[in-house]
CSV table of N, CA and C in Angstrom, one decimal:
chain,number,residue,atom,x,y,z
A,1,MET,N,12.0,-4.1,24.6
A,1,MET,CA,11.1,-3.4,23.8
A,1,MET,C,9.7,-3.9,24.1
A,2,THR,N,8.9,-3.0,24.5
A,2,THR,CA,7.5,-3.3,24.9
A,2,THR,C,6.5,-2.9,23.8
A,3,LYS,N,5.3,-3.5,23.9
A,3,LYS,CA,4.2,-3.1,23.1
A,3,LYS,C,3.9,-1.6,23.2
A,4,LYS,N,3.9,-1.1,24.5
A,4,LYS,CA,3.6,0.3,24.8
A,4,LYS,C,4.6,1.2,24.0
A,5,TYR,N,5.9,0.8,24.0
A,5,TYR,CA,6.9,1.6,23.3
A,5,TYR,C,6.5,1.7,21.8
A,6,PHE,N,6.2,0.6,21.2
A,6,PHE,CA,5.9,0.6,19.8
A,6,PHE,C,4.6,1.2,19.4
A,7,ILE,N,3.6,1.2,20.4
A,7,ILE,CA,2.4,1.9,20.2
A,7,ILE,C,2.7,3.4,20.1
A,8,GLU,N,3.6,3.8,21.0
A,8,GLU,CA,4.0,5.2,21.0
A,8,GLU,C,4.7,5.6,19.7
A,9,LEU,N,5.5,4.7,19.2
A,9,LEU,CA,6.2,5.0,17.9
A,9,LEU,C,5.2,5.0,16.8
A,10,ALA,N,4.2,4.2,16.8
A,10,ALA,CA,3.1,4.2,15.8
A,10,ALA,C,2.3,5.5,15.9
A,11,GLU,N,2.1,6.0,17.1
A,11,GLU,CA,1.4,7.3,17.3
A,11,GLU,C,2.3,8.4,16.8
A,12,TYR,N,3.6,8.4,17.1
A,12,TYR,CA,4.5,9.4,16.7
A,12,TYR,C,4.6,9.4,15.1
A,13,ASN,N,4.6,8.2,14.5
A,13,ASN,CA,4.6,8.0,13.1
A,13,ASN,C,3.4,8.8,12.5
A,14,ILE,N,2.2,8.5,13.0
A,14,ILE,CA,1.0,9.2,12.5
A,14,ILE,C,1.2,10.7,12.7
A,15,TRP,N,1.6,11.2,13.8
A,15,TRP,CA,1.7,12.6,14.1
A,15,TRP,C,2.7,13.3,13.1
A,16,ALA,N,3.9,12.7,13.0
A,16,ALA,CA,4.9,13.2,12.1
A,16,ALA,C,4.5,13.2,10.6
A,17,ASN,N,3.9,12.1,10.3
A,17,ASN,CA,3.4,11.9,8.9
A,17,ASN,C,2.3,12.9,8.6
A,18,ASP,N,1.4,13.2,9.6
A,18,ASP,CA,0.3,14.2,9.4
A,18,ASP,C,0.9,15.6,9.2
A,19,ILE,N,1.9,15.9,9.9
A,19,ILE,CA,2.6,17.2,9.7
A,19,ILE,C,3.2,17.3,8.3
A,20,THR,N,3.9,16.2,7.9
A,20,THR,CA,4.6,16.2,6.6
A,20,THR,C,3.5,16.3,5.5
A,21,ARG,N,2.4,15.5,5.7
A,21,ARG,CA,1.4,15.5,4.7
A,21,ARG,C,0.7,16.9,4.6
A,22,SER,N,0.6,17.6,5.7
A,22,SER,CA,0.1,19.0,5.6
A,22,SER,C,0.9,19.9,4.8
A,23,TRP,N,2.2,19.7,4.8
A,23,TRP,CA,3.1,20.5,3.9
A,23,TRP,C,2.9,20.1,2.5
A,24,LEU,N,2.8,18.8,2.2
A,24,LEU,CA,2.6,18.3,0.8
A,24,LEU,C,1.4,18.9,0.2
A,25,GLU,N,0.3,19.0,1.0
A,25,GLU,CA,-0.9,19.6,0.5
A,25,GLU,C,-0.8,21.0,0.0
A,26,LYS,N,0.2,21.7,0.5
A,26,LYS,CA,0.4,23.1,0.2
A,26,LYS,C,1.4,23.4,-1.0
A,27,ILE,N,2.1,22.3,-1.4
A,27,ILE,CA,3.0,22.6,-2.5
A,27,ILE,C,2.3,22.4,-3.8
A,28,THR,N,2.9,22.9,-4.9
A,28,THR,CA,2.4,22.8,-6.2
A,28,THR,C,2.7,21.5,-6.8
A,29,HIS,N,2.0,21.1,-7.8
A,29,HIS,CA,2.3,19.9,-8.5
A,29,HIS,C,3.7,19.9,-9.1
A,30,GLU,N,4.2,21.1,-9.5
A,30,GLU,CA,5.6,21.3,-10.0
A,30,GLU,C,6.6,20.9,-8.9
A,31,GLN,N,6.4,21.5,-7.7
A,31,GLN,CA,7.3,21.2,-6.6
A,31,GLN,C,7.2,19.7,-6.3
A,32,TRP,N,6.0,19.1,-6.3
A,32,TRP,CA,5.8,17.7,-6.0
A,32,TRP,C,6.7,16.8,-6.9
A,33,SER,N,6.7,17.1,-8.2
A,33,SER,CA,7.4,16.2,-9.2
A,33,SER,C,8.8,16.8,-9.6
A,34,GLU,N,9.2,18.0,-9.1
A,34,GLU,CA,10.5,18.5,-9.5
A,34,GLU,C,11.6,17.6,-9.3
A,35,LYS,N,12.5,17.5,-10.2
A,35,LYS,CA,13.7,16.6,-10.1
A,35,LYS,C,14.6,17.3,-9.0
A,36,ILE,N,14.9,16.5,-8.0
A,36,ILE,CA,15.8,17.0,-6.9
A,36,ILE,C,16.7,15.8,-6.5
A,37,ILE,N,17.9,16.0,-6.4
A,37,ILE,CA,18.9,14.9,-6.2
A,37,ILE,C,18.8,14.5,-4.7
A,38,SER,N,18.5,13.2,-4.5
A,38,SER,CA,18.4,12.7,-3.1
A,38,SER,C,18.4,11.1,-3.3
A,39,SER,N,18.0,10.4,-2.3
A,39,SER,CA,17.8,8.9,-2.5
A,39,SER,C,16.9,8.6,-3.7
A,40,PHE,N,15.9,9.5,-3.8
A,40,PHE,CA,14.9,9.3,-4.9
A,40,PHE,C,14.9,10.7,-5.6
A,41,ASN,N,14.4,10.7,-6.8
A,41,ASN,CA,14.5,11.9,-7.7
A,41,ASN,C,13.5,13.0,-7.5
A,42,SER,N,12.6,12.9,-6.6
A,42,SER,CA,11.6,13.9,-6.4
A,42,SER,C,10.9,13.7,-5.1
A,43,ILE,N,10.2,14.7,-4.6
A,43,ILE,CA,9.4,14.6,-3.4
A,43,ILE,C,8.4,13.5,-3.6
A,44,GLN,N,7.8,13.5,-4.8
A,44,GLN,CA,6.8,12.5,-5.1
A,44,GLN,C,7.4,11.0,-5.0
A,45,GLU,N,8.5,10.8,-5.5
A,45,GLU,CA,9.1,9.5,-5.5
A,45,GLU,C,9.5,9.1,-4.0
A,46,THR,N,10.0,10.1,-3.3
A,46,THR,CA,10.4,9.8,-1.9
A,46,THR,C,9.2,9.5,-1.0
A,47,VAL,N,8.1,10.2,-1.2
A,47,VAL,CA,6.9,10.0,-0.5
A,47,VAL,C,6.3,8.6,-0.9
A,48,LEU,N,6.3,8.3,-2.1
A,48,LEU,CA,5.8,7.0,-2.6
A,48,LEU,C,6.6,5.9,-2.0
A,49,HIS,N,7.9,6.1,-1.9
A,49,HIS,CA,8.8,5.1,-1.2
A,49,HIS,C,8.4,4.8,0.2
A,50,ILE,N,8.1,5.9,1.0
A,50,ILE,CA,7.6,5.8,2.4
A,50,ILE,C,6.3,5.0,2.4
A,51,VAL,N,5.4,5.4,1.6
A,51,VAL,CA,4.1,4.7,1.5
A,51,VAL,C,4.2,3.3,1.1
A,52,SER,N,5.1,3.0,0.1
A,52,SER,CA,5.3,1.6,-0.3
A,52,SER,C,5.9,0.8,0.8
A,53,ALA,N,6.8,1.3,1.5
A,53,ALA,CA,7.5,0.5,2.6
A,53,ALA,C,6.5,0.3,3.7
A,54,GLU,N,5.8,1.3,4.2
A,54,GLU,CA,4.8,1.1,5.2
A,54,GLU,C,3.7,0.1,4.8
A,55,THR,N,3.3,0.2,3.6
A,55,THR,CA,2.3,-0.8,3.1
A,55,THR,C,2.8,-2.2,3.0
A,56,ALA,N,4.0,-2.3,2.5
A,56,ALA,CA,4.6,-3.7,2.4
A,56,ALA,C,4.8,-4.3,3.7
A,57,TRP,N,5.4,-3.5,4.7
A,57,TRP,CA,5.6,-4.1,6.0
A,57,TRP,C,4.3,-4.5,6.7
A,58,LEU,N,3.3,-3.7,6.5
A,58,LEU,CA,2.0,-4.0,7.1
A,58,LEU,C,1.5,-5.3,6.5
A,59,GLN,N,1.6,-5.4,5.2
A,59,GLN,CA,1.1,-6.7,4.5
A,59,GLN,C,1.9,-7.9,5.0
A,60,ARG,N,3.2,-7.7,5.2
A,60,ARG,CA,4.0,-8.8,5.7
A,60,ARG,C,3.6,-9.2,7.1
A,61,LEU,N,3.3,-8.2,7.9
A,61,LEU,CA,2.9,-8.4,9.3
A,61,LEU,C,1.5,-9.1,9.3
A,62,GLN,N,0.7,-8.8,8.3
A,62,GLN,CA,-0.6,-9.4,8.2
A,62,GLN,C,-0.5,-10.8,7.5
A,63,LYS,N,0.7,-11.2,7.2
A,63,LYS,CA,1.0,-12.5,6.5
A,63,LYS,C,0.2,-12.6,5.2
A,64,LYS,N,0.1,-11.5,4.5
A,64,LYS,CA,-0.6,-11.6,3.2
A,64,LYS,C,0.3,-12.4,2.2
A,65,GLU,N,-0.3,-13.1,1.3
A,65,GLU,CA,0.4,-13.9,0.3
A,65,GLU,C,1.1,-13.0,-0.7
A,66,LYS,N,0.4,-12.1,-1.3
A,66,LYS,CA,1.0,-11.2,-2.3
A,66,LYS,C,1.3,-9.8,-1.7
A,67,ILE,N,2.5,-9.4,-1.7
A,67,ILE,CA,2.9,-8.1,-1.1
A,67,ILE,C,3.0,-7.1,-2.3
A,68,ALA,N,2.3,-6.0,-2.2
A,68,ALA,CA,2.4,-5.0,-3.2
A,68,ALA,C,3.6,-4.0,-2.9
A,69,TRP,N,4.3,-3.8,-4.0
A,69,TRP,CA,5.4,-2.7,-3.9
A,69,TRP,C,4.9,-1.6,-4.7
A,70,LEU,N,4.2,-0.7,-4.1
A,70,LEU,CA,3.5,0.4,-4.8
A,70,LEU,C,4.4,1.3,-5.6
A,71,GLN,N,5.7,1.4,-5.2
A,71,GLN,CA,6.6,2.2,-6.0
A,71,GLN,C,6.7,1.7,-7.4
A,72,MET,N,6.4,0.5,-7.7
A,72,MET,CA,6.6,-0.1,-9.0
A,72,MET,C,5.2,0.0,-9.8
A,73,GLU,N,4.1,0.2,-9.1
A,73,GLU,CA,2.8,0.1,-9.8
A,73,GLU,C,1.9,1.3,-9.6
A,74,PHE,N,2.1,2.1,-8.6
A,74,PHE,CA,1.2,3.2,-8.3
A,74,PHE,C,1.5,4.4,-9.2
A,75,LYS,N,0.4,4.8,-9.9
A,75,LYS,CA,0.6,6.0,-10.8
A,75,LYS,C,-0.4,7.1,-10.5
A,76,GLY,N,-0.9,7.1,-9.2
A,76,GLY,CA,-2.0,8.0,-8.8
A,76,GLY,C,-1.5,9.4,-8.6
A,77,SER,N,-2.4,10.3,-8.3
A,77,SER,CA,-2.1,11.7,-8.0
A,77,SER,C,-1.5,11.9,-6.7
A,78,LYS,N,-1.0,13.2,-6.5
A,78,LYS,CA,-0.5,13.6,-5.2
A,78,LYS,C,-1.5,13.3,-4.1
A,79,GLU,N,-2.7,13.7,-4.3
A,79,GLU,CA,-3.8,13.6,-3.3
A,79,GLU,C,-4.0,12.1,-3.0
A,80,GLU,N,-4.0,11.2,-4.0
A,80,GLU,CA,-4.2,9.8,-3.8
A,80,GLU,C,-3.0,9.2,-3.0
A,81,ASN,N,-1.8,9.7,-3.3
A,81,ASN,CA,-0.6,9.2,-2.6
A,81,ASN,C,-0.7,9.6,-1.2
A,82,ILE,N,-1.1,10.8,-0.9
A,82,ILE,CA,-1.2,11.3,0.5
A,82,ILE,C,-2.3,10.5,1.2
A,83,ALA,N,-3.4,10.2,0.6
A,83,ALA,CA,-4.4,9.4,1.2
A,83,ALA,C,-4.0,8.0,1.5
A,84,LEU,N,-3.2,7.4,0.6
A,84,LEU,CA,-2.6,6.0,0.8
A,84,LEU,C,-1.7,6.0,2.0
A,85,TRP,N,-0.9,7.1,2.1
A,85,TRP,CA,0.1,7.2,3.2
A,85,TRP,C,-0.7,7.3,4.6
A,86,LYS,N,-1.7,8.1,4.6
A,86,LYS,CA,-2.5,8.3,5.8
A,86,LYS,C,-3.1,6.9,6.3
A,87,ASN,N,-3.6,6.2,5.3
A,87,ASN,CA,-4.3,4.9,5.6
A,87,ASN,C,-3.2,3.9,6.1
A,88,ALA,N,-2.1,3.8,5.4
A,88,ALA,CA,-1.0,2.9,5.8
A,88,ALA,C,-0.6,3.2,7.3
A,89,SER,N,-0.3,4.4,7.6
A,89,SER,CA,0.1,4.8,9.0
A,89,SER,C,-1.0,4.4,10.0
A,90,LYS,N,-2.2,4.7,9.7
A,90,LYS,CA,-3.3,4.3,10.6
A,90,LYS,C,-3.4,2.8,10.8
A,91,GLN,N,-3.3,2.1,9.7
A,91,GLN,CA,-3.3,0.6,9.8
A,91,GLN,C,-2.2,0.0,10.6
A,92,LEU,N,-1.0,0.6,10.5
A,92,LEU,CA,0.2,0.2,11.3
A,92,LEU,C,-0.1,0.4,12.8
A,93,LYS,N,-0.7,1.5,13.1
A,93,LYS,CA,-1.1,1.8,14.5
A,93,LYS,C,-2.1,0.8,15.0
A,94,GLU,N,-3.1,0.5,14.2
A,94,GLU,CA,-4.2,-0.5,14.5
A,94,GLU,C,-3.6,-1.9,14.7
A,95,PHE,N,-2.6,-2.2,13.9
A,95,PHE,CA,-1.9,-3.5,14.0
A,95,PHE,C,-1.2,-3.6,15.4
A,96,MET,N,-0.5,-2.5,15.7
A,96,MET,CA,0.2,-2.5,17.0
A,96,MET,C,-0.7,-2.6,18.2
A,97,ASP,N,-1.9,-1.9,18.1
A,97,ASP,CA,-2.9,-2.0,19.2
A,97,ASP,C,-3.3,-3.4,19.4
A,98,LEU,N,-3.4,-4.2,18.4
A,98,LEU,CA,-4.0,-5.5,18.5
A,98,LEU,C,-2.9,-6.6,18.7
A,99,PHE,N,-1.6,-6.2,18.5
A,99,PHE,CA,-0.5,-7.2,18.5
A,99,PHE,C,-0.4,-7.8,19.9
A,100,ASP,N,-0.1,-9.1,20.0
A,100,ASP,CA,0.1,-9.8,21.2
A,100,ASP,C,1.5,-9.6,21.7
A,101,GLU,N,1.7,-8.9,22.8
A,101,GLU,CA,3.0,-8.5,23.2
A,101,GLU,C,3.9,-9.8,23.5
A,102,ALA,N,3.3,-10.9,23.8
A,102,ALA,CA,4.0,-12.1,24.1
A,102,ALA,C,4.8,-12.6,22.9
A,103,LYS,N,4.4,-12.1,21.7
A,103,LYS,CA,5.1,-12.5,20.4
A,103,LYS,C,6.1,-11.5,20.0
A,104,MET,N,6.5,-10.5,20.8
A,104,MET,CA,7.4,-9.5,20.4
A,104,MET,C,8.7,-10.1,19.9
A,105,ASN,N,9.2,-11.1,20.5
A,105,ASN,CA,10.5,-11.7,20.2
A,105,ASN,C,10.4,-12.9,19.2
A,106,ASP,N,9.1,-13.2,18.8
A,106,ASP,CA,8.9,-14.3,17.8
A,106,ASP,C,9.5,-13.8,16.5
A,107,MET,N,9.7,-14.8,15.6
A,107,MET,CA,10.2,-14.5,14.3
A,107,MET,C,9.1,-14.3,13.3
A,108,LEU,N,9.2,-13.4,12.4
A,108,LEU,CA,8.4,-13.2,11.2
A,108,LEU,C,9.2,-13.6,10.0
A,109,THR,N,8.6,-14.6,9.3
A,109,THR,CA,9.3,-15.0,8.1
A,109,THR,C,8.5,-14.4,6.9
A,110,PHE,N,9.3,-13.8,6.0
A,110,PHE,CA,8.7,-13.1,4.8
A,110,PHE,C,9.6,-13.2,3.7
A,111,LYS,N,9.1,-12.9,2.5
A,111,LYS,CA,9.9,-12.9,1.3
A,111,LYS,C,10.2,-11.5,1.0
A,112,ARG,N,11.5,-11.2,0.6
A,112,ARG,CA,11.9,-9.9,0.1
A,112,ARG,C,11.4,-9.8,-1.3
A,113,PHE,N,11.5,-8.7,-1.9
A,113,PHE,CA,11.0,-8.5,-3.3
A,113,PHE,C,11.8,-9.2,-4.3
A,114,ASN,N,13.0,-9.6,-3.9
A,114,ASN,CA,13.9,-10.4,-4.9
A,114,ASN,C,13.6,-11.9,-4.7
A,115,GLY,N,12.6,-12.2,-3.9
A,115,GLY,CA,12.2,-13.6,-3.7
A,115,GLY,C,12.9,-14.3,-2.6
A,116,GLU,N,13.9,-13.7,-2.1
A,116,GLU,CA,14.7,-14.3,-1.0
A,116,GLU,C,13.9,-14.3,0.3
A,117,GLU,N,13.9,-15.5,1.0
A,117,GLU,CA,13.2,-15.6,2.3
A,117,GLU,C,14.1,-15.0,3.4
A,118,ASN,N,13.4,-14.3,4.3
A,118,ASN,CA,14.1,-13.6,5.4
A,118,ASN,C,13.3,-13.8,6.6
A,119,THR,N,14.0,-13.6,7.8
A,119,THR,CA,13.3,-13.6,9.1
A,119,THR,C,13.8,-12.5,9.9
A,120,MET,N,12.9,-12.0,10.7
A,120,MET,CA,13.3,-10.9,11.7
A,120,MET,C,12.3,-11.1,12.9
A,121,GLN,N,12.8,-10.7,14.0
A,121,GLN,CA,11.9,-10.7,15.2
A,121,GLN,C,10.9,-9.5,15.0
A,122,TYR,N,9.7,-9.7,15.5
A,122,TYR,CA,8.7,-8.7,15.3
A,122,TYR,C,9.1,-7.3,15.8
A,123,TYR,N,9.8,-7.3,17.0
A,123,TYR,CA,10.2,-6.0,17.5
A,123,TYR,C,11.2,-5.3,16.5
A,124,GLU,N,12.0,-6.1,15.8
A,124,GLU,CA,12.9,-5.6,14.8
A,124,GLU,C,12.2,-5.0,13.6
A,125,VAL,N,11.1,-5.7,13.2
A,125,VAL,CA,10.3,-5.2,12.1
A,125,VAL,C,9.7,-3.9,12.5
A,126,PHE,N,9.1,-3.8,13.7
A,126,PHE,CA,8.5,-2.6,14.1
A,126,PHE,C,9.5,-1.4,14.2
A,127,ALA,N,10.6,-1.7,14.8
A,127,ALA,CA,11.6,-0.6,14.9
A,127,ALA,C,12.1,-0.2,13.5
A,128,HIS,N,12.3,-1.1,12.7
A,128,HIS,CA,12.8,-0.7,11.3
A,128,HIS,C,11.7,0.1,10.6
A,129,THR,N,10.5,-0.3,10.6
A,129,THR,CA,9.4,0.3,9.9
A,129,THR,C,9.3,1.8,10.3
A,130,PHE,N,9.2,2.0,11.6
A,130,PHE,CA,9.0,3.4,12.1
A,130,PHE,C,10.3,4.2,11.8
A,131,ASN,N,11.5,3.6,12.0
A,131,ASN,CA,12.7,4.4,11.8
A,131,ASN,C,12.9,4.7,10.3
A,132,HIS,N,12.5,3.8,9.4
A,132,HIS,CA,12.6,4.0,8.0
A,132,HIS,C,11.8,5.2,7.6
A,133,SER,N,10.6,5.3,8.1
A,133,SER,CA,9.7,6.5,7.8
A,133,SER,C,10.3,7.8,8.3
A,134,THR,N,10.9,7.7,9.5
A,134,THR,CA,11.6,8.9,10.0
A,134,THR,C,12.7,9.4,9.1
A,135,TYR,N,13.5,8.4,8.7
A,135,TYR,CA,14.7,8.7,7.9
A,135,TYR,C,14.2,9.4,6.6
A,136,HIS,N,13.3,8.9,5.9
A,136,HIS,CA,12.8,9.5,4.6
A,136,HIS,C,12.0,10.8,4.8
A,137,ARG,N,11.3,10.9,6.0
A,137,ARG,CA,10.7,12.2,6.2
A,137,ARG,C,11.7,13.3,6.3
A,138,GLY,N,12.9,13.0,6.9
A,138,GLY,CA,13.9,14.0,6.9
A,138,GLY,C,14.4,14.4,5.5
A,139,GLN,N,14.4,13.4,4.6
A,139,GLN,CA,14.8,13.8,3.3
A,139,GLN,C,13.7,14.7,2.6
A,140,VAL,N,12.5,14.4,2.9
A,140,VAL,CA,11.4,15.2,2.4
A,140,VAL,C,11.5,16.6,2.8
A,141,VAL,N,11.9,16.9,4.1
A,141,VAL,CA,12.1,18.2,4.5
A,141,VAL,C,13.1,18.9,3.7
A,142,THR,N,14.3,18.3,3.5
A,142,THR,CA,15.4,18.9,2.7
A,142,THR,C,14.9,19.1,1.3
A,143,MET,N,14.2,18.2,0.7
A,143,MET,CA,13.7,18.3,-0.7
A,143,MET,C,12.7,19.5,-0.8
A,144,LEU,N,11.8,19.6,0.2
A,144,LEU,CA,10.8,20.7,0.2
A,144,LEU,C,11.6,22.0,0.2
A,145,ARG,N,12.6,22.1,1.0
A,145,ARG,CA,13.3,23.4,1.1
A,145,ARG,C,14.0,23.7,-0.2
A,146,GLN,N,14.6,22.7,-0.9
A,146,GLN,CA,15.2,22.8,-2.2
A,146,GLN,C,14.2,23.2,-3.2
A,147,ALA,N,12.9,22.8,-3.1
A,147,ALA,CA,11.9,23.1,-4.0
A,147,ALA,C,11.2,24.5,-3.7
A,148,GLY,N,11.7,25.2,-2.7
A,148,GLY,CA,11.2,26.5,-2.4
A,148,GLY,C,10.2,26.6,-1.3
A,149,PHE,N,9.8,25.4,-0.7
A,149,PHE,CA,8.8,25.4,0.4
A,149,PHE,C,9.6,25.4,1.7
A,150,THR,N,9.6,26.5,2.5
A,150,THR,CA,10.4,26.5,3.7
A,150,THR,C,9.5,26.6,5.0
A,151,ASN,N,8.2,26.5,4.8
A,151,ASN,CA,7.3,26.6,6.0
A,151,ASN,C,7.2,25.3,6.7
A,152,VAL,N,8.3,24.8,7.2
A,152,VAL,CA,8.4,23.5,7.8
A,152,VAL,C,8.7,23.6,9.3
A,153,GLN,N,8.3,22.6,10.1
A,153,GLN,CA,8.6,22.6,11.5
A,153,GLN,C,9.2,21.3,11.9
A,154,SER,N,9.6,21.2,13.1
A,154,SER,CA,10.3,19.9,13.5
A,154,SER,C,9.2,18.8,13.7
A,155,THR,N,9.7,17.6,13.3
A,155,THR,CA,8.9,16.4,13.5
A,155,THR,C,9.7,15.5,14.4
A,156,ASP,N,10.6,16.0,15.2
A,156,ASP,CA,11.4,15.2,16.0
A,156,ASP,C,10.5,14.5,17.1
A,157,LEU,N,11.0,13.3,17.5
A,157,LEU,CA,10.3,12.5,18.5
A,157,LEU,C,10.1,13.4,19.8
A,158,LEU,N,11.1,14.2,20.1
A,158,LEU,CA,11.1,15.0,21.3
A,158,LEU,C,9.9,15.9,21.3
A,159,GLY,N,9.6,16.5,20.1
A,159,GLY,CA,8.4,17.4,20.0
A,159,GLY,C,7.1,16.6,20.2
A,160,PHE,N,7.0,15.4,19.7
A,160,PHE,CA,5.9,14.5,20.0
A,160,PHE,C,5.7,14.3,21.4
A,161,TYR,N,6.8,14.0,22.1
A,161,TYR,CA,6.7,13.7,23.6
A,161,TYR,C,6.3,15.0,24.3
A,162,ARG,N,6.8,16.1,23.9
A,162,ARG,CA,6.4,17.4,24.6
A,162,ARG,C,4.9,17.6,24.4
A,163,ILE,N,4.4,17.5,23.2
A,163,ILE,CA,2.9,17.7,23.0
A,163,ILE,C,2.1,16.7,23.8
A,164,LYS,N,2.6,15.4,23.8
A,164,LYS,CA,1.9,14.4,24.6
A,164,LYS,C,1.9,14.8,26.1
A,165,GLN,N,3.0,15.3,26.6
A,165,GLN,CA,3.1,15.7,28.0
A,165,GLN,C,2.2,16.8,28.3
A,166,LEU,N,2.1,17.8,27.4
A,166,LEU,CA,1.2,19.0,27.6
A,166,LEU,C,-0.2,18.6,27.6
A,167,SER,N,-0.6,17.6,26.8
A,167,SER,CA,-2.0,17.2,26.8
A,167,SER,C,-2.4,16.5,28.0
A,168,LYS,N,-1.4,15.9,28.8
A,168,LYS,CA,-1.7,15.3,30.1
A,168,LYS,C,-2.0,16.3,31.2
A,169,ASN,N,-1.4,17.5,31.0
A,169,ASN,CA,-1.5,18.5,32.1
A,169,ASN,C,-2.7,19.3,31.9
């Protein structure tokens, strides 16, 4: 796993999140908060989970003392949630840009929210963080369709690579 690979995943994460956020900007507040059965009970809760995880992992990577779990404390609007998500994704990319590749296999020690200490190699944290967002974006697509919003497109990594390739030509 190289720094270049994870920078690409960070760029992909921004690209796919931007597309997803564009859909969220078009749905009603009723669709945003409608109860839908999934891992979380609404689009709002699912998106907040993604934002919470991206923010928490970023704070752990930055070795912050207190890690915020936004899912427990954030009560803002849809627009504020979307803005937080955009900022978290951007900051993850900035972290990757500045990360020392020689430390890719080093261990990151952090506390889980239950207080338990854990360690993972940096590359594992990066892989998990971007994969986690991808997993839940897929749920958001399904939930959007259930809420009556069907104007969605693919956010697959393949599509990102195609666009990247076209921009080189």
